[in-house]
Amino acid sequence: MLSTILLAVAQTTAPPPAALAEEIVVVGHHATDALAACLARKCPPAEDVEASLQASVEQFSAGRYAQARHVLLRSIARNRRHAADLPGPVSSLYATLATVAEHDGYPREWMYASRGNVQILRKYLGPSNPATLLEEMTLARDLLENGNVSSATGVLTKVQRLALDSGKTDLAAGATFRLAWLEMGLGNQKRAMRLMDEAMAIAGPANRAMNDLHAIFLARIALHKGDAGAIDALAARLRQSAVARPTLLSSQPVEDVQAPAGMMSNGVATGDIRLADVGYWIRPDGRTADAEILTTSGLGQWERAVLQQVRGRRYIPLEVPAGHPGIYRIDRFTIRSAFDFVTGSRIAQRAGRATTHVVDLTETEAMSAAQKRRVAEAVGTTSS
């Protein structure tokens, strides 16, 4: 439940033919080669950091998670001493490492990187800087994903206080809204409602974004109480620009298709990473359509569950002219167990049940070819 709520919160605030199933598309090495050339000529730190970020995204998109992590860790080792001059770029190394480590199944490294990102911004931009406060909220999400509810609550409460003290009401309202959503996910509905009212008061009655979030919040509570038409009613009166990040109204977690504990000794629960890139349209009415697996590696029995999750999403309807095809998006799904030390071994290995992790790949260069092809096809069909 919390994972679904976190996905909703994250999305509300702020070419060649598709590959065949069971085949991972190998993304080129352009950015990786550019990084090697940069290091060979002893390029300045700013260029080093940018080249490292580009190479890590290229490798991550290609499913080479271990290589992406190594690129980022080495770049951090080379460039963290330049954080005073490059706070934003160096913090981005940590932020990107947090995403890669999450998907690769290294929870300690994930949290190390998430905290490192925020620590650099606190030190060199200041604790009340908007960039710092935004990344603090990302840290809260990561803490919550790792089961540390009290620390996540503490971080969001701090962000709320710092934002209020420095006059950043939008950020204060955003932090309060996240606190409300967190409490709703924990089943504390009365406290969640009080926090939601507080977020509305901070934002002010003219804040359209917070009014929309408030409506989504109430609809989710109604849905939880059994009002199956709550989301339809909400979608009928909300609209958003097609150029803004799509706002998720509702979704379900990916169905767990694993065998009961103890019945799988060398399968997905303790085996290799399974991943897939899923392309889909968000139609003008906010429903998804034409969800398809673009690339996959070992997805197996999870394919149906992943596609079902995407097909069941509802977004705020789009303000577009008649005949507009909607928005094409691409999400990376990673299904993996975390690395941990198993009793009797000093070597970390994947253990425990697999969890699902999703990140938007739409804006990455590696995914742009597939996206452009689908959009071109849709526009051609609409205009003909």
C-alpha positions as CSV (number, residue, x, y, z in Angstrom):
1,M,0.0,0.0,0.0
2,L,2.7,2.5,0.9
3,S,4.6,1.8,-2.4
4,T,1.5,2.7,-4.3
5,I,1.0,5.8,-2.3
6,L,4.6,6.9,-2.8
7,L,4.2,6.4,-6.6
8,A,1.2,8.6,-6.6
9,V,2.8,11.3,-4.5
10,A,6.0,11.3,-6.6
11,Q,3.9,11.9,-9.7
12,T,1.6,14.6,-8.2
13,T,4.1,17.1,-6.9
14,A,6.2,18.0,-8.7
15,P,13.1,4.8,-34.2
16,P,13.7,1.1,-34.7
17,P,10.8,-1.4,-34.1
18,A,10.2,-2.5,-30.5
19,A,12.3,-5.4,-29.4
20,L,10.8,-8.8,-29.1
21,A,9.9,-10.2,-25.7
22,E,12.8,-11.8,-23.8
23,E,15.3,-9.7,-25.6
24,I,17.1,-6.8,-24.1
25,V,18.0,-4.0,-26.5
26,V,21.7,-3.1,-26.2
27,V,22.0,0.7,-26.0
28,G,25.1,2.1,-27.6
29,H,28.3,3.2,-25.8
30,H,28.4,6.8,-27.1
31,A,28.2,8.4,-23.6
32,T,30.5,5.7,-22.1
33,D,33.1,6.3,-24.8
34,A,32.7,10.1,-24.3
35,L,33.5,9.6,-20.6
36,A,36.6,7.5,-21.3
37,A,37.8,10.3,-23.7
38,C,37.1,12.9,-21.1
39,L,39.1,11.1,-18.4
40,A,41.9,10.4,-20.9
41,R,42.5,14.1,-21.5
42,K,42.0,14.9,-17.8
43,C,38.9,17.0,-18.4
44,P,37.8,19.6,-15.8
45,P,35.6,18.4,-12.9
46,A,32.4,19.9,-14.3
47,E,32.9,18.0,-17.6
48,D,33.9,14.8,-15.7
49,V,30.7,14.9,-13.6
50,E,28.4,15.6,-16.6
51,A,30.0,12.8,-18.7
52,S,29.7,10.4,-15.8
53,L,26.1,11.2,-15.3
54,Q,25.4,10.7,-19.1
55,A,27.3,7.4,-19.1
56,S,25.5,6.1,-16.1
57,V,22.1,6.9,-17.6
58,E,23.2,5.1,-20.8
59,Q,24.3,2.0,-18.9
60,F,21.2,2.0,-16.7
61,S,18.9,2.3,-19.7
62,A,20.7,-0.7,-21.2
63,G,20.2,-2.7,-18.1
64,R,23.9,-2.6,-17.1
65,Y,23.2,-1.6,-13.5
66,A,26.5,-2.8,-12.0
67,Q,28.5,-0.7,-14.6
68,A,26.3,2.3,-14.0
69,R,26.9,2.0,-10.2
70,H,30.7,1.7,-10.7
71,V,30.8,4.8,-13.0
72,L,29.0,6.9,-10.4
73,L,31.0,5.6,-7.4
74,R,34.3,6.3,-9.2
75,S,33.1,9.8,-10.2
76,I,32.0,10.5,-6.7
77,A,35.5,9.5,-5.5
78,R,37.1,11.8,-8.0
79,N,34.8,14.8,-7.6
80,R,33.4,15.0,-4.1
81,R,36.2,17.3,-3.1
82,H,34.8,19.8,-5.7
83,A,31.4,19.9,-4.1
84,A,31.9,23.5,-2.9
85,D,32.3,24.7,-6.5
86,L,29.8,22.2,-8.0
87,P,27.2,21.5,-5.4
88,G,24.4,20.8,-7.8
89,P,26.3,18.5,-10.2
90,V,28.1,16.6,-7.5
91,S,24.8,16.1,-5.6
92,S,23.3,14.8,-8.8
93,L,26.0,12.0,-8.8
94,Y,24.7,10.9,-5.4
95,A,21.0,11.3,-6.5
96,T,21.6,9.2,-9.6
97,L,23.5,6.6,-7.6
98,A,20.5,6.3,-5.3
99,T,18.2,5.4,-8.2
100,V,20.6,2.9,-9.6
101,A,21.4,1.3,-6.3
102,E,17.6,1.0,-5.6
103,H,17.1,-0.9,-8.8
104,D,20.2,-3.0,-8.5
105,G,19.2,-4.1,-5.0
106,Y,21.8,-2.4,-2.7
107,P,19.6,-0.8,0.0
108,R,22.6,0.4,2.1
109,E,24.2,2.1,-0.9
110,W,20.8,3.5,-1.9
111,M,20.4,5.2,1.5
112,Y,24.1,6.3,1.6
113,A,23.6,8.0,-1.8
114,S,20.3,9.6,-0.9
115,R,21.7,11.0,2.3
116,G,24.9,12.1,0.5
117,N,22.8,14.0,-2.0
118,V,21.0,16.0,0.7
119,Q,24.1,16.5,2.8
120,I,26.0,18.3,0.0
121,L,23.0,20.6,-0.7
122,R,22.6,21.4,3.0
123,K,26.3,22.3,3.4
124,Y,26.8,24.3,0.2
125,L,23.4,25.7,-0.7
126,G,21.9,25.9,2.8
127,P,19.2,23.9,4.6
128,S,16.4,26.2,3.5
129,N,17.4,26.4,-0.2
130,P,14.5,25.2,-2.4
131,A,16.7,22.6,-4.1
132,T,17.7,21.3,-0.7
133,L,14.1,21.1,0.5
134,L,13.0,19.2,-2.6
135,E,15.8,16.6,-2.2
136,E,14.9,16.3,1.5
137,M,11.5,15.2,0.4
138,T,13.1,12.6,-2.0
139,L,15.1,11.4,1.0
140,A,11.9,11.0,3.0
141,R,10.5,8.8,0.2
142,D,13.6,6.7,0.2
143,L,13.5,6.3,3.9
144,L,9.9,5.2,3.8
145,E,10.6,2.8,1.0
146,N,13.2,1.2,3.2
147,G,10.7,0.9,6.1
148,N,12.0,3.8,8.2
149,V,8.7,5.5,8.8
150,S,9.7,7.6,11.8
151,S,12.7,9.1,10.1
152,A,10.7,9.9,7.0
153,T,8.1,11.6,9.1
154,G,10.9,13.6,10.8
155,V,12.4,14.7,7.6
156,L,9.1,15.9,6.2
157,T,8.3,17.7,9.4
158,K,11.6,19.5,9.2
159,V,11.1,20.5,5.6
160,Q,7.7,21.9,6.6
161,R,9.2,24.0,9.4
162,L,12.2,25.3,7.3
163,A,9.9,26.1,4.4
164,L,7.5,28.0,6.5
165,D,10.3,29.9,8.3
166,S,11.8,31.0,5.0
167,G,8.5,31.9,3.4
168,K,8.4,29.1,0.9
169,T,4.7,28.2,1.3
170,D,4.5,26.0,-1.8
171,L,7.2,23.7,-0.4
172,A,5.7,23.8,3.1
173,A,2.3,22.8,1.7
174,G,4.0,20.0,-0.4
175,A,5.7,18.6,2.7
176,T,2.5,18.7,4.7
177,F,0.6,17.0,1.9
178,R,3.2,14.2,1.8
179,L,2.8,13.8,5.6
180,A,-0.9,13.5,5.1
181,W,-0.5,10.9,2.4
182,L,2.0,9.0,4.5
183,E,-0.5,8.9,7.4
184,M,-3.3,7.8,5.1
185,G,-1.1,4.9,3.9
186,L,-0.5,3.9,7.5
187,G,-4.3,3.9,8.1
188,N,-4.3,7.0,10.3
189,Q,-7.2,8.6,8.5
190,K,-8.1,11.3,11.1
191,R,-4.5,12.5,11.4
192,A,-4.2,12.4,7.6
193,M,-7.3,14.6,7.2
194,R,-6.0,17.1,9.8
195,L,-2.7,17.3,7.9
196,M,-4.5,17.7,4.6
197,D,-6.5,20.6,6.0
198,E,-3.2,22.1,7.2
199,A,-1.7,21.8,3.8
200,M,-4.7,23.5,2.2
201,A,-4.4,26.4,4.8
202,I,-0.7,26.8,4.1
203,A,-1.2,26.9,0.3
204,G,-4.2,29.2,0.4
205,P,-7.5,28.9,-1.4
206,A,-6.2,30.2,-4.7
207,N,-3.6,27.5,-5.1
208,R,-5.0,25.3,-7.9
209,A,-2.3,22.6,-7.6
210,M,-3.1,22.0,-4.0
211,N,-6.8,22.1,-4.6
212,D,-6.3,19.3,-7.2
213,L,-4.2,17.3,-4.7
214,H,-6.9,17.8,-2.0
215,A,-9.5,16.4,-4.4
216,I,-7.3,13.4,-5.3
217,F,-6.7,12.8,-1.6
218,L,-10.5,12.8,-0.8
219,A,-11.1,10.5,-3.8
220,R,-8.5,8.0,-2.7
221,I,-10.2,7.9,0.8
222,A,-13.6,7.4,-0.9
223,L,-12.1,4.7,-3.1
224,H,-10.7,3.0,0.0
225,K,-14.1,3.1,1.6
226,G,-15.6,1.3,-1.4
227,D,-16.8,4.1,-3.6
228,A,-15.9,2.6,-6.9
229,G,-17.0,5.8,-8.8
230,A,-14.8,8.2,-6.9
231,I,-12.0,8.3,-9.4
232,D,-14.4,8.6,-12.3
233,A,-16.2,11.5,-10.7
234,L,-12.8,13.2,-10.0
235,A,-11.6,12.6,-13.5
236,A,-14.7,14.2,-14.9
237,R,-13.9,17.6,-13.4
238,L,-10.0,17.8,-13.3
239,R,-7.9,18.8,-16.3
240,Q,-4.2,19.4,-16.8
241,S,-1.8,20.6,-19.5
242,A,-0.4,18.0,-21.8
243,V,3.0,19.5,-21.4
244,A,3.1,19.1,-17.7
245,R,4.2,15.9,-15.9
246,P,1.2,13.5,-15.9
247,T,-0.6,13.5,-12.5
248,L,-1.5,10.0,-11.3
249,L,-5.0,9.7,-9.8
250,S,-4.9,6.0,-8.9
251,S,-3.0,2.8,-9.5
252,Q,-2.6,-0.6,-7.9
253,P,0.7,-2.3,-7.0
254,V,2.2,-4.9,-9.3
255,E,0.6,-8.2,-8.4
256,D,3.0,-10.5,-6.5
257,V,3.3,-13.6,-8.6
258,Q,6.0,-15.3,-6.5
259,A,5.5,-18.7,-5.0
260,P,4.9,-19.0,-1.2
261,A,8.0,-18.6,1.0
262,G,10.1,-21.7,1.0
263,M,8.9,-23.0,-2.3
264,M,11.4,-21.1,-4.5
265,S,15.1,-21.7,-3.9
266,N,16.7,-20.4,-7.1
267,G,14.0,-18.4,-8.8
268,V,13.1,-14.7,-8.9
269,A,13.2,-14.4,-5.2
270,T,16.9,-15.1,-5.0
271,G,18.0,-15.0,-8.6
272,D,18.9,-12.4,-11.2
273,I,17.3,-9.1,-11.8
274,R,14.2,-9.1,-14.0
275,L,13.5,-5.8,-15.9
276,A,11.3,-4.4,-18.6
277,D,10.7,-1.1,-20.3
278,V,7.0,-0.5,-20.8
279,G,5.6,2.0,-23.3
280,Y,2.1,3.3,-23.0
281,W,-0.2,6.1,-23.9
282,I,-2.0,8.4,-21.5
283,R,-5.1,9.2,-23.5
284,P,-6.9,12.6,-23.2
285,D,-9.4,11.0,-20.8
286,G,-6.6,10.0,-18.4
287,R,-6.8,6.3,-19.1
288,T,-3.8,4.4,-20.3
289,A,-3.8,2.5,-23.6
290,D,-1.6,0.3,-25.8
291,A,0.7,-0.7,-23.0
292,E,3.4,-2.9,-24.5
293,I,6.7,-4.4,-23.4
294,L,9.4,-2.5,-25.5
295,T,12.4,-4.4,-24.0
296,T,12.7,-7.1,-21.4
297,S,15.2,-9.3,-19.7
298,G,14.0,-12.3,-17.9
299,L,10.6,-10.9,-17.1
300,G,8.9,-14.3,-17.4
301,Q,5.7,-14.7,-15.4
302,W,5.8,-11.1,-14.2
303,E,4.9,-9.8,-17.7
304,R,1.1,-10.0,-17.2
305,A,1.3,-8.4,-13.8
306,V,3.4,-5.5,-15.0
307,L,1.2,-4.8,-18.0
308,Q,-1.9,-5.1,-15.8
309,Q,-0.5,-2.5,-13.4
310,V,0.1,0.0,-16.2
311,R,-3.3,-0.6,-17.9
312,G,-5.1,0.0,-14.6
313,R,-3.6,3.5,-13.9
314,R,-5.8,6.6,-14.1
315,Y,-4.3,10.1,-14.7
316,I,-5.8,13.5,-14.6
317,P,-7.4,14.1,-18.1
318,L,-5.6,16.3,-20.5
319,E,-6.5,19.7,-21.8
320,V,-6.0,19.0,-25.5
321,P,-7.9,19.7,-28.7
322,A,-10.2,17.0,-30.2
323,G,-8.2,14.3,-32.0
324,H,-5.1,14.7,-29.9
325,P,-3.4,11.3,-29.3
326,G,-2.3,12.0,-25.7
327,I,1.1,11.5,-24.1
328,Y,3.4,8.6,-24.7
329,R,5.5,7.5,-21.7
330,I,8.1,4.8,-21.0
331,D,8.6,3.3,-17.5
332,R,11.4,1.0,-16.4
333,F,10.2,-1.8,-14.1
334,T,12.9,-3.7,-12.1
335,I,11.9,-6.7,-10.1
336,R,14.7,-7.9,-7.8
337,S,15.7,-9.1,-4.4
338,A,18.1,-7.1,-2.3
339,F,21.7,-8.0,-1.7
340,D,22.4,-9.1,1.8
341,F,24.8,-11.3,3.8
342,V,23.3,-14.8,4.2
343,T,24.1,-16.8,7.3
344,G,27.3,-18.7,6.8
345,S,28.7,-16.6,4.0
346,R,30.8,-13.4,3.8
347,I,29.7,-12.7,0.2
348,A,26.6,-10.6,-0.3
349,Q,24.0,-12.3,-2.4
350,R,20.4,-11.7,-3.4
351,A,18.0,-13.0,-0.7
352,G,14.4,-12.7,0.2
353,R,11.3,-11.9,-1.8
354,A,11.5,-9.7,-4.9
355,T,10.2,-6.2,-4.9
356,T,9.1,-4.0,-7.8
357,H,10.8,-0.6,-8.6
358,V,9.7,1.8,-11.2
359,V,11.3,4.9,-12.8
360,D,10.3,7.1,-15.7
361,L,12.6,6.7,-18.7
362,T,10.7,9.0,-21.0
363,E,13.2,11.8,-21.1
364,T,16.3,9.7,-21.4
365,E,18.2,9.7,-24.7
366,A,18.3,5.9,-24.8
367,M,14.5,5.8,-24.8
368,S,13.8,8.7,-27.2
369,A,13.8,6.6,-30.4
370,A,11.0,4.4,-29.3
371,Q,9.1,7.4,-27.9
372,K,9.5,9.4,-31.1
373,R,8.4,6.5,-33.3
374,R,5.2,5.9,-31.3
375,V,4.3,9.6,-31.3
376,A,5.0,10.0,-35.0
377,E,2.8,7.0,-35.8
378,A,0.0,8.4,-33.7
379,V,0.2,11.9,-35.1
380,G,0.3,10.4,-38.7
381,T,-2.8,8.3,-38.0
382,T,-4.7,11.2,-36.4
383,S,-3.9,13.6,-39.3
384,S,-4.7,11.2,-42.1
